[in-house]
Coordinates of C-alpha atoms (C1' of nucleotides) in Angstrom, one line a residue:
Chain A
M1 CA 38.8 2.2 29.1
E2 CA 35.7 0.9 30.8
N3 CA 34.5 4.5 31.3
E4 CA 34.5 5.0 27.6
H5 CA 31.8 2.3 27.4
T6 CA 29.6 4.0 29.9
Y7 CA 26.3 4.7 28.2
S8 CA 25.6 8.3 29.0
A9 CA 21.9 8.1 28.1
S10 CA 21.4 5.5 30.8
S11 CA 21.1 8.3 33.3
Y12 CA 18.2 9.8 31.3
R13 CA 14.6 9.1 31.9
T14 CA 13.6 5.8 30.2
P15 CA 10.2 4.5 29.1
D16 CA 8.1 2.7 31.7
G17 CA 7.2 0.0 29.3
A18 CA 6.7 -1.0 25.7
P19 CA 3.2 -2.6 25.5
T20 CA 1.6 -4.1 22.5
D21 CA -2.1 -3.8 21.5
I22 CA -3.7 -6.3 19.1
V23 CA -6.7 -5.5 16.9
I24 CA -8.4 -8.8 16.0
F25 CA -10.9 -8.6 13.2
T26 CA -13.3 -11.3 12.1
I27 CA -16.3 -11.5 9.9
T28 CA -19.3 -13.3 11.4
A29 CA -21.8 -15.0 9.1
Q30 CA -25.4 -15.5 10.2
D31 CA -27.9 -17.4 8.2
R32 CA -31.0 -15.5 7.4
E33 CA -34.2 -16.6 9.1
S34 CA -36.0 -17.3 5.8
G35 CA -36.0 -21.0 5.4
K36 CA -34.7 -20.6 1.8
K37 CA -31.1 -20.8 0.8
S38 CA -29.5 -17.4 0.7
L39 CA -26.3 -15.6 1.4
P40 CA -25.7 -15.1 5.1
L41 CA -25.6 -11.7 6.8
R42 CA -22.0 -10.9 7.3
E43 CA -20.6 -8.3 9.8
L44 CA -17.2 -7.1 10.6
Q45 CA -16.4 -7.5 14.3
L46 CA -13.5 -7.1 16.6
L47 CA -12.4 -8.6 19.8
L48 CA -12.2 -6.7 23.0
I49 CA -11.5 -7.7 26.6
E50 CA -12.9 -6.1 29.7
R51 CA -10.2 -4.8 32.0
K52 CA -10.2 -6.2 35.6
I53 CA -7.6 -3.8 37.1
W54 CA -6.7 -0.2 37.2
P55 CA -6.4 1.8 35.0
F56 CA -9.7 1.7 33.1
Q57 CA -11.1 -1.1 35.3
G58 CA -14.3 -2.4 33.9
V59 CA -13.7 -0.7 30.6
W60 CA -13.4 -2.6 27.3
A61 CA -9.9 -2.6 25.7
L62 CA -7.8 -4.2 23.1
P63 CA -5.9 -7.4 24.1
G64 CA -2.2 -6.8 24.7
G65 CA 0.5 -6.5 27.3
F66 CA 4.0 -5.6 28.1
T67 CA 7.0 -6.6 26.0
Q68 CA 9.7 -8.5 27.8
E69 CA 13.4 -7.9 27.3
T70 CA 13.9 -11.3 25.7
E71 CA 11.4 -11.0 22.9
T72 CA 10.5 -8.8 20.0
V73 CA 7.3 -6.7 20.0
A74 CA 5.9 -9.1 17.4
E75 CA 6.6 -12.1 19.7
C76 CA 5.0 -10.2 22.6
A77 CA 1.8 -9.7 20.5
Q78 CA 1.6 -13.4 19.7
R79 CA 2.2 -14.3 23.3
E80 CA -0.3 -11.9 24.8
L81 CA -2.9 -12.9 22.3
K82 CA -2.5 -16.5 23.3
E83 CA -2.5 -15.7 27.0
E84 CA -5.5 -13.4 26.9
T85 CA -7.7 -15.0 24.3
G86 CA -6.4 -18.5 23.6
I87 CA -5.8 -17.6 19.9
S88 CA -2.5 -18.8 18.3
D89 CA -1.1 -19.5 14.9
V90 CA -2.6 -16.3 13.4
R91 CA -0.7 -14.1 11.0
I92 CA -0.4 -10.8 12.8
E93 CA 0.8 -7.6 11.2
Y94 CA 2.5 -4.6 12.8
F95 CA 0.9 -1.3 11.7
N96 CA 1.7 1.6 14.0
V97 CA 3.2 3.0 17.1
Y98 CA 1.4 5.1 19.7
S99 CA 3.6 7.4 21.8
A100 CA 1.7 10.5 22.7
P101 CA 2.8 11.7 26.1
G102 CA 0.1 11.0 28.7
R103 CA -1.6 8.3 26.7
D104 CA -1.3 5.9 29.6
P105 CA -1.9 6.9 33.2
R106 CA 0.6 4.2 34.4
G107 CA 3.5 6.3 33.0
W108 CA 5.5 6.7 29.8
M109 CA 4.3 3.9 27.6
I110 CA 5.1 3.5 23.9
S111 CA 2.6 1.0 22.5
H112 CA 3.0 -1.1 19.4
A113 CA -0.2 -2.0 17.5
F114 CA -0.8 -5.1 15.5
L115 CA -3.7 -6.3 13.6
A116 CA -4.9 -9.8 12.6
L117 CA -7.7 -11.1 10.5
V118 CA -9.1 -14.4 11.6
K119 CA -11.8 -16.7 10.5
E120 CA -14.7 -16.8 12.8
D121 CA -14.2 -20.4 13.8
L122 CA -10.8 -19.8 15.2
L123 CA -12.3 -17.5 17.7
R124 CA -14.4 -20.3 19.1
E125 CA -11.2 -21.3 20.9
R126 CA -11.1 -18.0 22.7
K127 CA -11.1 -18.0 26.5
A128 CA -11.2 -15.5 29.3
S129 CA -7.8 -15.1 31.0
I130 CA -6.9 -14.3 34.5
D131 CA -6.3 -10.7 33.6
A132 CA -9.6 -10.1 31.8
A133 CA -13.1 -10.3 33.2
D134 CA -14.5 -11.1 29.8
V135 CA -13.6 -11.5 26.1
R136 CA -16.2 -10.7 23.5
L137 CA -16.7 -9.8 19.9
F138 CA -18.3 -6.5 19.1
P139 CA -19.5 -5.2 15.7
V140 CA -17.0 -2.5 14.6
S141 CA -19.6 0.1 14.4
E142 CA -20.7 -0.6 18.0
A143 CA -17.1 -0.6 19.3
M144 CA -16.4 2.8 17.7
N145 CA -19.3 4.2 19.9
M146 CA -18.2 2.6 23.1
K147 CA -16.0 4.1 25.8
L148 CA -12.7 2.3 25.4
A149 CA -9.5 2.3 27.5
F150 CA -6.4 4.4 26.6
D151 CA -6.3 5.6 23.0
H152 CA -7.7 2.4 21.7
H153 CA -10.3 4.3 19.8
D154 CA -7.6 5.8 17.6
I155 CA -5.8 2.5 17.3
I156 CA -9.0 0.8 16.0
R157 CA -9.7 3.6 13.6
D158 CA -6.2 3.3 12.1
A159 CA -6.5 -0.5 12.0
L160 CA -9.8 -0.2 10.2
D161 CA -8.3 2.2 7.6
K162 CA -5.5 -0.2 7.1
I163 CA -7.5 -3.3 6.5
R164 CA -9.9 -1.4 4.2
E165 CA -6.9 -0.4 2.1
K166 CA -5.4 -3.9 2.2
M167 CA -8.7 -5.5 1.3
L168 CA -8.7 -3.7 -2.0
T169 CA -5.0 -3.9 -2.8
T170 CA -3.9 -7.3 -1.6
T171 CA -5.4 -10.7 -1.3
I172 CA -6.1 -10.6 2.5
A173 CA -9.8 -11.5 1.7
K174 CA -8.4 -15.0 1.9
E175 CA -7.9 -14.6 5.7
F176 CA -11.6 -14.3 6.1
L177 CA -12.6 -17.1 3.7
P178 CA -12.5 -20.8 3.7
E179 CA -10.0 -22.5 1.4
E180 CA -12.7 -22.9 -1.3
F181 CA -15.3 -20.2 -1.8
T182 CA -17.7 -18.9 -4.3
I183 CA -17.5 -15.6 -6.1
G184 CA -20.5 -14.5 -4.2
E185 CA -18.8 -15.1 -0.9
L186 CA -15.7 -13.2 -2.0
Y187 CA -17.8 -10.3 -3.1
Q188 CA -19.7 -10.2 0.2
V189 CA -16.5 -10.3 2.3
I190 CA -15.0 -7.4 0.3
Q191 CA -18.2 -5.4 0.8
T192 CA -18.3 -6.2 4.5
V193 CA -15.0 -4.6 5.0
V194 CA -15.4 -1.9 2.4
P195 CA -19.1 -1.0 2.2
A196 CA -18.5 1.4 -0.7
F197 CA -17.1 -1.4 -2.9
E198 CA -19.3 -2.1 -5.8
E199 CA -18.5 -3.8 -9.1
K200 CA -21.2 -4.5 -11.6
N201 CA -19.3 -7.2 -13.5
F202 CA -17.4 -8.5 -10.6
I203 CA -17.3 -12.2 -11.7
R204 CA -15.9 -11.3 -15.1
K205 CA -13.2 -9.0 -13.8
V206 CA -12.0 -11.4 -11.2
T207 CA -12.0 -14.4 -13.5
S208 CA -11.4 -13.3 -17.0
T209 CA -9.4 -10.1 -17.0
Q210 CA -5.8 -10.7 -18.0
I211 CA -4.0 -8.9 -15.1
R212 CA -6.4 -10.3 -12.5
K213 CA -6.7 -13.8 -14.0
G214 CA -4.1 -15.3 -11.7
I215 CA -5.5 -14.2 -8.3
I216 CA -8.0 -17.0 -8.0
E217 CA -8.4 -20.3 -9.8
E218 CA -11.3 -22.8 -10.2
V219 CA -11.3 -25.8 -7.9
R220 CA -11.5 -29.2 -9.5
D221 CA -12.1 -32.6 -8.0
E222 CA -9.7 -35.6 -8.3
A223 CA -11.2 -36.5 -11.6
G224 CA -10.5 -33.0 -12.9
K225 CA -14.1 -32.0 -13.0
L226 CA -15.1 -28.4 -11.9
K227 CA -16.2 -28.4 -8.3
S228 CA -19.2 -26.3 -7.2
S229 CA -21.4 -25.7 -4.2
N230 CA -25.0 -24.9 -3.6
K231 CA -24.6 -24.0 0.0
Y232 CA -25.9 -20.5 -0.5
S233 CA -28.0 -20.8 -3.6
Q234 CA -30.3 -22.9 -5.6
R235 CA -28.1 -22.9 -8.6
A236 CA -24.7 -24.4 -7.7
A237 CA -21.8 -21.9 -7.9
Q238 CA -18.3 -22.6 -9.0
L239 CA -15.8 -22.9 -6.2
Y240 CA -12.5 -20.9 -6.4
R241 CA -9.4 -20.7 -4.3
F242 CA -6.7 -18.1 -4.1
T243 CA -3.4 -18.8 -5.8
D244 CA 0.0 -17.6 -4.5
Y245 CA 0.0 -14.8 -7.0
E246 CA 0.0 -11.2 -5.6
P247 CA -0.6 -8.6 -8.2
Q248 CA 1.7 -5.6 -8.3
L249 CA -0.3 -2.4 -8.5
S250 CA 1.0 0.8 -10.0
I251 CA -0.4 4.2 -10.7
Y252 CA 1.9 4.5 -13.7
S253 CA 1.3 1.3 -15.7
Chain B
M1 CA -7.5 3.0 47.7
E2 CA -4.2 4.4 46.7
N3 CA -2.8 0.9 46.6
E4 CA -5.3 0.0 44.0
H5 CA -3.6 2.4 41.7
T6 CA -0.2 1.0 42.1
Y7 CA 1.0 -0.1 38.7
S8 CA 2.2 -3.6 39.3
A9 CA 4.2 -3.7 36.1
S10 CA 6.4 -0.9 37.3
S11 CA 8.5 -3.5 39.1
Y12 CA 9.2 -5.2 35.9
R13 CA 12.3 -4.6 33.7
T14 CA 11.6 -1.6 31.5
P15 CA 13.3 -0.6 28.2
D16 CA 16.5 1.4 28.4
G17 CA 15.4 3.7 25.7
A18 CA 13.1 4.3 22.7
P19 CA 15.4 5.6 20.0
T20 CA 14.4 6.7 16.5
D21 CA 16.4 6.1 13.3
I22 CA 15.7 8.2 10.2
V23 CA 16.5 7.1 6.6
I24 CA 16.8 10.1 4.4
F25 CA 16.7 9.5 0.7
T26 CA 17.6 12.0 -2.0
I27 CA 18.2 11.8 -5.7
T28 CA 21.2 13.6 -7.0
A29 CA 21.3 14.9 -10.5
Q30 CA 24.6 15.3 -12.3
D31 CA 24.9 16.9 -15.8
R32 CA 26.6 14.7 -18.3
E33 CA 30.0 15.8 -19.6
S34 CA 28.9 16.0 -23.3
G35 CA 28.5 19.6 -24.1
K36 CA 25.0 18.9 -25.5
K37 CA 21.8 19.2 -23.6
S38 CA 20.7 15.9 -22.2
L39 CA 19.0 14.4 -19.2
P40 CA 21.3 14.3 -16.2
L41 CA 22.5 11.2 -14.5
R42 CA 20.4 10.5 -11.4
E43 CA 21.3 8.4 -8.5
L44 CA 19.4 7.4 -5.3
Q45 CA 21.5 8.3 -2.2
L46 CA 21.0 8.2 1.5
L47 CA 22.4 10.2 4.3
L48 CA 24.6 8.7 7.0
I49 CA 26.5 10.2 9.9
E50 CA 29.7 8.9 11.3
R51 CA 29.5 8.0 15.0
K52 CA 31.8 9.8 17.4
I53 CA 31.1 7.8 20.5
W54 CA 30.7 4.2 21.7
P55 CA 29.1 2.0 20.5
F56 CA 30.2 1.7 16.9
Q57 CA 32.6 4.7 17.2
G58 CA 33.9 5.7 13.8
V59 CA 31.2 3.6 12.0
W60 CA 28.6 5.2 9.7
A61 CA 25.0 5.1 11.0
L62 CA 21.6 6.5 10.4
P63 CA 20.8 9.8 12.1
G64 CA 18.5 9.5 15.1
G65 CA 18.4 9.6 18.9
F66 CA 16.5 9.0 22.0
T67 CA 12.9 9.9 22.4
Q68 CA 12.1 12.1 25.4
E69 CA 9.1 11.7 27.7
T70 CA 7.5 14.9 26.5
E71 CA 7.4 14.0 22.8
T72 CA 6.1 11.4 20.4
V73 CA 8.5 9.3 18.4
A74 CA 7.6 11.3 15.3
E75 CA 8.5 14.5 17.1
C76 CA 11.7 12.9 18.2
A77 CA 12.6 12.0 14.6
Q78 CA 12.0 15.6 13.5
R79 CA 14.1 17.0 16.3
E80 CA 17.0 14.6 15.9
L81 CA 17.1 15.2 12.2
K82 CA 17.3 18.9 12.8
E83 CA 19.9 18.6 15.5
E84 CA 22.1 16.1 13.6
T85 CA 21.8 17.3 10.0
G86 CA 20.2 20.7 10.1
I87 CA 17.3 19.5 8.0
S88 CA 13.8 20.6 9.0
D89 CA 10.4 21.0 7.4
V90 CA 10.5 17.6 5.8
R91 CA 7.6 15.2 5.6
I92 CA 8.8 12.1 7.5
E93 CA 6.9 8.8 7.6
Y94 CA 7.0 6.1 10.2
F95 CA 7.6 2.7 8.7
N96 CA 8.7 0.0 11.2
V97 CA 9.9 -0.9 14.7
Y98 CA 13.1 -2.8 15.5
S99 CA 13.0 -4.7 18.8
A100 CA 15.2 -7.8 18.4
P101 CA 16.9 -8.5 21.8
G102 CA 20.5 -7.6 21.7
R103 CA 20.2 -5.2 18.7
D104 CA 21.9 -2.4 20.7
P105 CA 24.9 -3.0 23.0
R106 CA 23.8 -0.2 25.3
G107 CA 20.8 -2.2 26.5
W108 CA 17.2 -3.0 25.7
M109 CA 16.4 -0.5 23.0
I110 CA 13.3 -0.5 20.8
S111 CA 13.9 1.7 17.8
H112 CA 11.4 3.4 15.6
A113 CA 12.4 3.9 12.0
F114 CA 11.2 6.8 9.8
L115 CA 11.9 7.6 6.3
A116 CA 11.9 10.9 4.4
L117 CA 12.4 11.8 0.7
V118 CA 14.0 15.2 0.2
K119 CA 15.1 17.2 -2.8
E120 CA 18.8 17.4 -3.2
D121 CA 18.9 21.2 -2.6
L122 CA 17.4 20.8 0.9
L123 CA 20.4 18.8 1.9
R124 CA 22.8 21.6 1.1
E125 CA 21.7 23.0 4.5
R126 CA 23.0 20.0 6.3
K127 CA 25.6 20.4 8.9
A128 CA 27.8 18.3 11.1
S129 CA 26.5 18.2 14.7
I130 CA 28.4 17.9 17.9
D131 CA 27.5 14.2 18.1
A132 CA 28.6 13.3 14.6
A133 CA 32.1 13.5 13.1
D134 CA 30.7 13.8 9.7
V135 CA 27.5 13.8 7.7
R136 CA 27.5 12.5 4.1
L137 CA 25.4 11.2 1.3
F138 CA 26.2 7.7 0.0
P139 CA 24.8 6.0 -3.1
V140 CA 22.3 3.4 -1.8
S141 CA 24.2 0.6 -3.5
E142 CA 27.4 1.7 -1.7
A143 CA 25.7 2.0 1.7
M144 CA 24.4 -1.5 1.4
N145 CA 28.0 -2.8 1.1
M146 CA 29.4 -0.8 4.0
K147 CA 29.8 -1.8 7.6
L148 CA 27.0 0.0 9.4
A149 CA 26.2 0.5 13.1
F150 CA 23.5 -1.6 14.9
D151 CA 20.9 -3.2 12.6
H152 CA 20.9 -0.2 10.3
H153 CA 21.5 -2.5 7.3
D154 CA 18.1 -4.1 7.9
I155 CA 16.5 -0.8 8.4
I156 CA 17.8 0.6 5.2
R157 CA 16.8 -2.5 3.3
D158 CA 13.2 -2.2 4.6
A159 CA 13.1 1.5 3.9
L160 CA 14.2 0.9 0.4
D161 CA 11.5 -1.8 -0.2
K162 CA 9.0 0.7 1.2
I163 CA 9.9 3.6 -1.1
R164 CA 10.0 1.3 -4.1
E165 CA 6.5 0.2 -3.4
K166 CA 5.3 3.7 -2.7
M167 CA 7.0 5.1 -5.8
L168 CA 4.7 3.0 -7.9
T169 CA 1.5 3.2 -5.9
T170 CA 1.5 6.8 -4.6
T171 CA 2.6 10.2 -5.9
I172 CA 5.7 10.4 -3.7
A173 CA 7.7 11.0 -6.9
K174 CA 6.8 14.6 -6.2
E175 CA 9.0 14.7 -3.2
F176 CA 12.0 14.3 -5.4
L177 CA 10.9 16.7 -8.2
P178 CA 10.6 20.5 -8.5
E179 CA 7.1 21.9 -8.5
E180 CA 7.2 21.9 -12.3
F181 CA 8.8 19.1 -14.2
T182 CA 8.8 17.4 -17.5
I183 CA 7.6 13.9 -18.2
G184 CA 11.1 12.8 -18.9
E185 CA 12.2 13.9 -15.5
L186 CA 9.3 12.1 -13.8
Y187 CA 10.1 8.9 -15.8
Q188 CA 13.8 9.2 -14.8
V189 CA 13.0 9.6 -11.1
I190 CA 10.7 6.6 -11.1
Q191 CA 13.5 4.5 -12.7
T192 CA 16.1 5.8 -10.3
V193 CA 14.1 4.3 -7.4
V194 CA 12.7 1.3 -9.2
P195 CA 15.2 0.3 -11.9
A196 CA 12.9 -2.4 -13.2
F197 CA 10.3 0.1 -14.1
E198 CA 9.7 0.4 -17.9
E199 CA 6.7 1.7 -19.7
K200 CA 6.8 2.1 -23.5
N201 CA 4.0 4.6 -23.8
F202 CA 4.6 6.3 -20.5
I203 CA 3.7 9.8 -21.7
R204 CA 0.4 8.7 -22.9
K205 CA -0.6 6.7 -19.9
V206 CA 0.3 9.4 -17.5
T207 CA -1.5 12.1 -19.5
S208 CA -4.3 10.7 -21.4
T209 CA -5.6 7.6 -19.6
Q210 CA -8.8 8.2 -17.8
I211 CA -8.0 6.8 -14.4
R212 CA -4.5 8.4 -14.3
K213 CA -5.5 11.6 -16.1
G214 CA -5.9 13.5 -12.8
I215 CA -2.5 12.8 -11.2
I216 CA -0.6 15.5 -13.1
E217 CA -1.7 18.5 -15.0
E218 CA -0.1 20.8 -17.6
V219 CA 1.4 24.0 -16.3
R220 CA 0.3 27.3 -18.0
D221 CA 1.6 30.8 -17.7
E222 CA -0.4 33.8 -16.6
A223 CA -1.8 34.2 -20.2
G224 CA -3.0 30.7 -20.1
K225 CA -0.4 29.5 -22.6
L226 CA 1.1 26.0 -22.1
K227 CA 4.5 26.3 -20.4
S228 CA 7.5 24.3 -21.5
S229 CA 11.2 23.9 -20.8
N230 CA 14.2 23.0 -22.9
K231 CA 16.5 22.5 -19.9
Y232 CA 17.2 19.0 -20.9
S233 CA 16.5 18.9 -24.6
Q234 CA 16.6 20.8 -27.8
R235 CA 12.9 20.5 -28.3
A236 CA 11.1 22.1 -25.4
A237 CA 9.1 19.7 -23.3
Q238 CA 5.7 20.5 -21.7
L239 CA 5.9 21.2 -18.0
Y240 CA 3.6 19.4 -15.6
R241 CA 2.8 19.6 -11.9
F242 CA 1.2 17.1 -9.5
T243 CA -2.4 17.7 -8.5
D244 CA -3.8 16.8 -5.1
Y245 CA -5.4 13.7 -6.6
E246 CA -4.3 10.4 -5.2
P247 CA -5.6 7.5 -7.2
Q248 CA -7.1 4.6 -5.3
L249 CA -5.7 1.3 -6.5
S250 CA -7.6 -2.0 -6.3
I251 CA -6.9 -5.5 -7.5
Y252 CA -10.7 -6.0 -7.9
S253 CA -11.8 -3.1 -10.1
Chain C
dA1 C1' -44.6 -20.5 -10.9
dA2 C1' -41.8 -17.8 -7.9
dA3 C1' -37.6 -16.9 -5.6
dA4 C1' -32.8 -16.5 -5.3
dT5 C1' -28.4 -16.7 -6.8
dA6 C1' -25.2 -17.9 -10.8
dG7 C1' -23.6 -16.9 -15.0
dT8 C1' -23.6 -15.4 -20.3
dG9 C1' -24.5 -12.3 -24.6
dT10 C1' -23.9 -8.3 -26.7
dC11 C1' -22.8 -3.8 -27.6
dT12 C1' -20.0 0.6 -27.2
dA13 C1' -16.4 3.3 -25.6
dT14 C1' -12.0 3.4 -23.8
dA15 C1' -7.3 1.6 -22.8
dA16 C1' -3.2 -1.2 -23.6
dG17 C1' 0.6 -2.2 -26.3
dA18 C1' 3.6 -2.1 -30.1
dC19 C1' 6.1 0.6 -33.5
dA20 C1' 6.8 3.7 -36.9
dT21 C1' 6.9 8.5 -37.7
dT22 C1' 7.2 13.4 -37.1
dA23 C1' 8.7 17.7 -34.4
dT24 C1' 12.0 20.9 -32.4
dG25 C1' 15.9 23.5 -31.9
dG26 C1' 20.9 23.5 -30.5
dT27 C1' 25.6 22.2 -32.1
Chain D
dA1 C1' 23.0 17.6 -41.4
dC2 C1' 23.0 15.4 -37.1
dC3 C1' 21.6 14.5 -32.5
dA4 C1' 18.8 14.0 -28.4
dT5 C1' 14.7 14.3 -26.6
dA6 C1' 9.5 15.2 -27.2
dA7 C1' 5.4 14.0 -29.0
dT8 C1' 1.9 12.0 -32.3
dG9 C1' -0.2 8.4 -35.8
dT10 C1' -1.9 4.1 -36.5
dC11 C1' -3.3 -0.3 -35.9
dT12 C1' -4.7 -4.5 -33.2
dT13 C1' -6.3 -6.5 -29.2
dA14 C1' -8.0 -6.2 -24.4
dT15 C1' -10.8 -4.2 -20.9
dA16 C1' -14.6 -1.4 -18.8
dG17 C1' -19.2 -0.7 -18.2
dA18 C1' -24.0 -1.2 -18.9
dC19 C1' -27.9 -4.1 -19.0
dA20 C1' -30.7 -7.6 -20.7
dC21 C1' -31.0 -12.3 -20.7
dT22 C1' -30.6 -17.3 -19.6
dA23 C1' -29.6 -21.2 -16.1
dT24 C1' -30.4 -24.0 -12.0
dT25 C1' -32.7 -25.8 -8.2
dT26 C1' -35.4 -25.2 -3.9
dT27 C1' -39.8 -23.7 -2.0

DNA sequence: AAAATAGTGTCTATAAGACATTATGGT
DNA sequence: ACCATAATGTCTTATAGACACTATTTT
């Protein structure tokens, strides 16, 4: 009877680990040197850590680590992110698995890749951990030309494709923006992630077109007066916030 | 020097396996009894196999099996699908990982779930394997009310959400249709997967609207004359085929 | 006044959306 | 003649797309 419950596959070769890798994107904003008020220069960056141990000692890599028996891979990603960079309370999203034989010199490792978009200020809390010599942001274009550990080059490429698609089809732009923002900031964030994006009448589409009307809404103060900001420009710009509405896209309607 | 290369994590607990599960959807078409020509009744179905061994002996489950060290999880899914059901040359797509502790009584198993959409006739080649007492199609609504092995209920629910989304945002409808099809068939396939889908002027949108114009094209015979079919109706309907064009959707443009 | 960003007016072509109407050919 | 499905006509309103123009406030 007990023999019936013997799991025959247990005598097979089993994986040597189920690691997670986390691709953290952020958009940095840097004020331009000209004394005048103007939109800051924005750049898409990602977070890497320098490996202190074999394999790929001294090489930059994505944060991540090994899943434990008592947690899901998503919980592992949250935990490792906290341990290695000090970042917590971030919405991370699973996007792919990497299982090519030989991808990890330590053995048979099937890695689960997550991505997260965080506001720049959250990264100020980052710290070097005992496992990493250093933690740093790199511009995405620079990271793609660096030597990276494992197949992290592929993982970053896939993550980038994914957020480009999501930037245009969902409201993830909000992950990069403050609660209240101007149309100019929103436009700039979209273009930072998707450089090819260009819409001549952007302000009209996003505010007055029927199907998109609900995505963002004007911010008003306690008295009900429209709230604006002249942080980036001489003329004050109307502030907006995202609503909870997520438009449903379709190629057939 | 050699000690430096010792993988310290190798002394940790490692997973007991990296299985794959494959959700195969098909749409069956059944002619209506009325002698007259009319559109067939279509139904979304999925393929399950009955387990012959512990755990969940005698319970219906998704096809799948254990990944080997020499293959990727995607290759495993293709191989297991072939072994258990006889289906090959199908485009399968990875969609999620299932890693909740305790999800598999055999031990710590992190499962990788794939989905595939196949034309009904491909399933005619299916066969019972040595591991499965039986292989059968079930209507999705019926499968969701059955007792299923492991967390396959969750996997199917997620797969269903995924194909509903993809049915409206990509051209996967082609996976369910013959090379040449009528607008009526296309409409019916979309509605079979997404019952809520309804478009009054469907034929016009899909054929004459600028942005969608390139998705499908009219089929012509050798002489260049428009080709039509009266398979489902008295009046012959124009035949169409999908092009290679995949529209890029955006909430901002 | 110049600069920099915000926002509106106006025009044309195209698309959406609703419905009624016509077309075709087998039973 | 009737039926089921295919396809078009017609009308109103909404959106796309282009581009010139006006608005606001700091330097």
